[in-house]
Tab-separated table of C-alpha atoms in Angstrom:
chain	number	residue	atom	x	y	z
A	1	MET	CA	54.875	-96.036	12.725
A	2	GLU	CA	52.505	-97.073	9.988
A	3	GLN	CA	50.002	-94.378	10.916
A	4	LEU	CA	52.740	-92.128	10.292
A	5	ALA	CA	54.098	-93.854	7.355
A	6	GLY	CA	50.563	-92.975	6.245
A	7	LEU	CA	50.268	-90.120	6.775
A	8	GLU	CA	53.562	-89.640	4.803
A	9	THR	CA	52.462	-90.930	2.058
A	10	GLN	CA	49.271	-89.064	2.405
A	11	ILE	CA	51.306	-85.944	2.723
A	12	ALA	CA	53.796	-86.038	-0.543
A	13	ASP	CA	50.915	-86.937	-3.357
A	14	LEU	CA	48.474	-84.161	-1.643
A	15	THR	CA	51.978	-82.017	-2.399
A	16	ALA	CA	52.489	-83.122	-6.134
A	17	ARG	CA	49.226	-82.511	-6.824
A	18	VAL	CA	48.740	-79.201	-4.784
A	19	GLU	CA	51.978	-78.065	-7.679
A	20	ALA	CA	50.357	-80.217	-10.557
A	21	LEU	CA	47.184	-78.030	-10.262
A	22	GLU	CA	49.459	-74.568	-9.546
A	23	ASN	CA	51.742	-75.556	-12.850
A	24	ARG	CA	49.317	-76.542	-14.604
A	25	PRO	CA	48.730	-73.665	-18.111
A	26	PRO	CA	45.745	-71.910	-18.555
A	27	LYS	CA	42.809	-73.398	-20.320
A	28	HIS	CA	42.895	-70.172	-22.450
A	29	GLU	CA	45.302	-67.925	-23.016
A	30	PRO	CA	43.288	-64.303	-23.622
A	31	SER	CA	44.196	-64.706	-27.534
A	32	THR	CA	46.135	-67.721	-29.450
A	33	PRO	CA	48.238	-67.586	-32.953
A	34	SER	CA	46.426	-70.250	-34.005
A	35	ASP	CA	43.370	-69.197	-32.863
A	36	PRO	CA	42.755	-65.395	-32.310
A	37	PHE	CA	38.664	-64.977	-31.935
A	38	TRP	CA	37.976	-68.289	-30.190
A	39	ILE	CA	35.306	-65.621	-28.037
A	40	LEU	CA	33.737	-64.701	-31.323
A	41	ASP	CA	33.709	-67.373	-33.106
A	42	GLY	CA	32.177	-69.347	-30.029
A	43	ILE	CA	29.437	-66.367	-29.592
A	44	LYS	CA	28.373	-67.164	-33.293
A	45	GLU	CA	27.812	-70.588	-32.658
A	46	ARG	CA	25.309	-69.643	-29.980
A	47	VAL	CA	23.955	-66.963	-31.240
A	48	ASP	CA	20.924	-65.672	-33.740
A	49	ASP	CA	21.115	-62.797	-35.232
A	50	PRO	CA	21.067	-59.966	-34.689
A	51	GLY	CA	23.637	-61.054	-32.225
A	52	ALA	CA	24.126	-60.288	-28.869
A	53	VAL	CA	26.557	-58.667	-26.831
A	54	PHE	CA	29.253	-59.941	-24.115
A	55	PHE	CA	31.366	-59.853	-21.355
A	56	ALA	CA	33.471	-62.347	-18.502
A	57	GLY	CA	36.016	-62.403	-16.407
A	58	VAL	CA	38.255	-64.040	-13.987
A	59	VAL	CA	39.415	-61.268	-12.276
A	60	ARG	CA	41.804	-61.882	-8.980
A	61	THR	CA	41.428	-59.131	-6.253
A	62	ALA	CA	41.844	-57.837	-2.771
A	63	ALA	CA	39.338	-59.894	-1.537
A	64	GLY	CA	39.211	-62.726	-3.507
A	65	PRO	CA	38.755	-64.567	-7.301
A	66	VAL	CA	35.592	-62.925	-9.236
A	67	GLU	CA	34.430	-65.002	-12.480
A	68	TRP	CA	32.364	-63.749	-13.923
A	69	GLN	CA	29.825	-63.052	-17.315
A	70	THR	CA	26.534	-62.010	-18.392
A	71	GLY	CA	25.422	-60.912	-22.462
A	72	TYR	CA	22.465	-59.356	-23.199
A	73	PRO	CA	20.672	-59.390	-26.369
A	74	VAL	CA	21.831	-57.043	-29.258
A	75	ASP	CA	17.848	-56.520	-29.750
A	76	GLN	CA	17.164	-55.700	-26.438
A	77	ILE	CA	20.633	-53.455	-26.030
A	78	LEU	CA	18.819	-50.841	-28.493
A	79	ALA	CA	15.031	-50.937	-27.430
A	80	SER	CA	16.278	-49.967	-24.219
A	81	ASP	CA	16.441	-46.017	-22.014
A	82	TRP	CA	20.224	-45.250	-21.958
A	83	GLY	CA	19.180	-42.545	-20.557
A	84	MET	CA	18.701	-44.322	-17.565
A	85	LEU	CA	22.480	-45.708	-17.810
A	86	ALA	CA	23.017	-41.774	-17.483
A	87	GLN	CA	23.748	-41.751	-14.075
A	88	SER	CA	25.355	-44.394	-13.101
A	89	LEU	CA	28.257	-43.629	-15.909
A	90	ALA	CA	28.624	-39.561	-14.595
A	91	SER	CA	28.876	-41.447	-10.961
A	92	LEU	CA	31.992	-43.026	-13.044
A	93	GLY	CA	33.063	-39.765	-14.723
A	94	ASN	CA	34.985	-37.926	-11.780
A	95	PRO	CA	38.902	-38.936	-10.850
A	96	VAL	CA	38.650	-39.370	-7.431
A	97	ARG	CA	35.745	-42.265	-7.786
A	98	LEU	CA	37.277	-44.340	-10.320
A	99	ARG	CA	40.595	-43.955	-7.414
A	100	LEU	CA	38.314	-45.119	-4.936
A	101	LEU	CA	37.286	-48.094	-7.093
A	102	GLN	CA	41.107	-48.603	-7.630
A	103	ALA	CA	41.831	-48.451	-4.468
A	104	VAL	CA	39.520	-50.290	-2.987
A	105	ILE	CA	39.177	-53.259	-5.990
A	106	SER	CA	43.143	-53.122	-4.669
A	107	GLY	CA	42.145	-53.635	-1.163
A	108	ALA	CA	41.366	-50.390	1.255
A	109	THR	CA	37.915	-50.929	2.852
A	110	THR	CA	37.933	-48.059	5.150
A	111	VAL	CA	37.330	-44.597	4.846
A	112	GLY	CA	40.591	-44.535	6.840
A	113	ASP	CA	42.808	-46.149	3.923
A	114	LEU	CA	41.192	-44.597	1.827
A	115	SER	CA	42.090	-41.252	3.163
A	116	ALA	CA	45.445	-41.997	3.173
A	117	GLY	CA	45.654	-41.958	-1.213
A	118	GLU	CA	46.715	-38.775	-2.354
A	119	GLY	CA	44.205	-36.560	-4.209
A	120	MET	CA	40.871	-38.382	-2.052
A	121	GLY	CA	39.890	-34.477	-0.517
A	122	THR	CA	38.110	-33.518	2.733
A	123	THR	CA	36.382	-36.483	4.844
A	124	GLY	CA	33.394	-34.586	3.931
A	125	GLN	CA	34.716	-34.951	0.223
A	126	LEU	CA	35.218	-38.424	0.658
A	127	TYR	CA	32.243	-39.486	2.173
A	128	HIS	CA	29.996	-37.145	-0.139
A	129	HIS	CA	32.504	-38.947	-3.263
A	130	LEU	CA	31.762	-42.872	-1.360
A	131	ASN	CA	28.163	-42.104	-0.980
A	132	GLN	CA	27.531	-41.856	-5.181
A	133	LEU	CA	29.088	-44.468	-6.086
A	134	VAL	CA	27.491	-46.729	-3.017
A	135	VAL	CA	24.234	-44.787	-5.004
A	136	GLN	CA	24.712	-46.428	-7.945
A	137	GLY	CA	25.497	-49.835	-6.664
A	138	TRP	CA	29.468	-49.476	-7.718
A	139	LEU	CA	30.250	-49.611	-4.274
A	140	GLU	CA	29.190	-51.416	-1.147
A	141	GLN	CA	28.791	-50.114	2.318
A	142	ALA	CA	30.420	-53.211	4.611
A	143	GLY	CA	30.178	-51.843	7.266
A	144	ARG	CA	30.584	-48.715	9.253
A	145	GLY	CA	33.211	-46.803	7.111
A	146	GLN	CA	34.079	-49.534	5.157
A	147	TYR	CA	33.143	-50.206	1.471
A	148	THR	CA	33.949	-53.059	-0.988
A	149	LEU	CA	32.546	-53.827	-4.516
A	150	PRO	CA	30.386	-56.120	-5.543
A	151	ALA	CA	31.614	-59.044	-7.437
A	152	GLN	CA	29.467	-58.379	-10.274
A	153	ARG	CA	30.727	-54.574	-10.729
A	154	VAL	CA	34.122	-56.189	-10.583
A	155	VAL	CA	34.120	-58.131	-14.392
A	156	PRO	CA	31.163	-55.024	-15.731
A	157	LEU	CA	33.676	-51.634	-14.315
A	158	LEU	CA	37.245	-53.275	-15.386
A	159	VAL	CA	35.239	-54.036	-19.333
A	160	LEU	CA	33.605	-50.290	-18.935
A	161	LEU	CA	37.498	-49.287	-18.249
A	162	THR	CA	39.391	-51.386	-20.898
A	163	ALA	CA	36.569	-49.712	-23.315
A	164	ALA	CA	37.532	-46.391	-22.398
A	165	GLY	CA	41.245	-46.372	-22.964
A	166	LYS	CA	42.959	-45.140	-24.803
A	167	ARG	CA	45.197	-48.541	-26.464
A	168	PRO	CA	48.014	-49.357	-28.868
């Protein structure tokens, strides 16, 4: 009986701890009225001229959570050959491919799941689009007829989509 009482106490303690974690406010709000530029201020404290570009995110996807960040010195970005990025960017310039990426990040992983989406075209067209996304690293083939969005591509993809979108 003592063991049972001890286990009940431990379960109650663990339950309280889990509830406290679940109810904990986020560490940082995306933009707070008292400090709307907390990200920029942090970069300025850490980076010398001519500056740097960073992007980061914490994203919960159907495949699980993704925490990712990277940064590049501005002089490195400006000195690189931007033309080398054309094929990767062009692979995203198709509405069907963007819908495929959206479906995969939302949990669709098989060709069967993906083909059920509206406007995906024939099976041959679907495989063509999937292949283009795999070649450019936006998707990975996880098995025969199964696809995943690599964790290191989730935040960059969302950054590109956000940058391309028209916001009020």
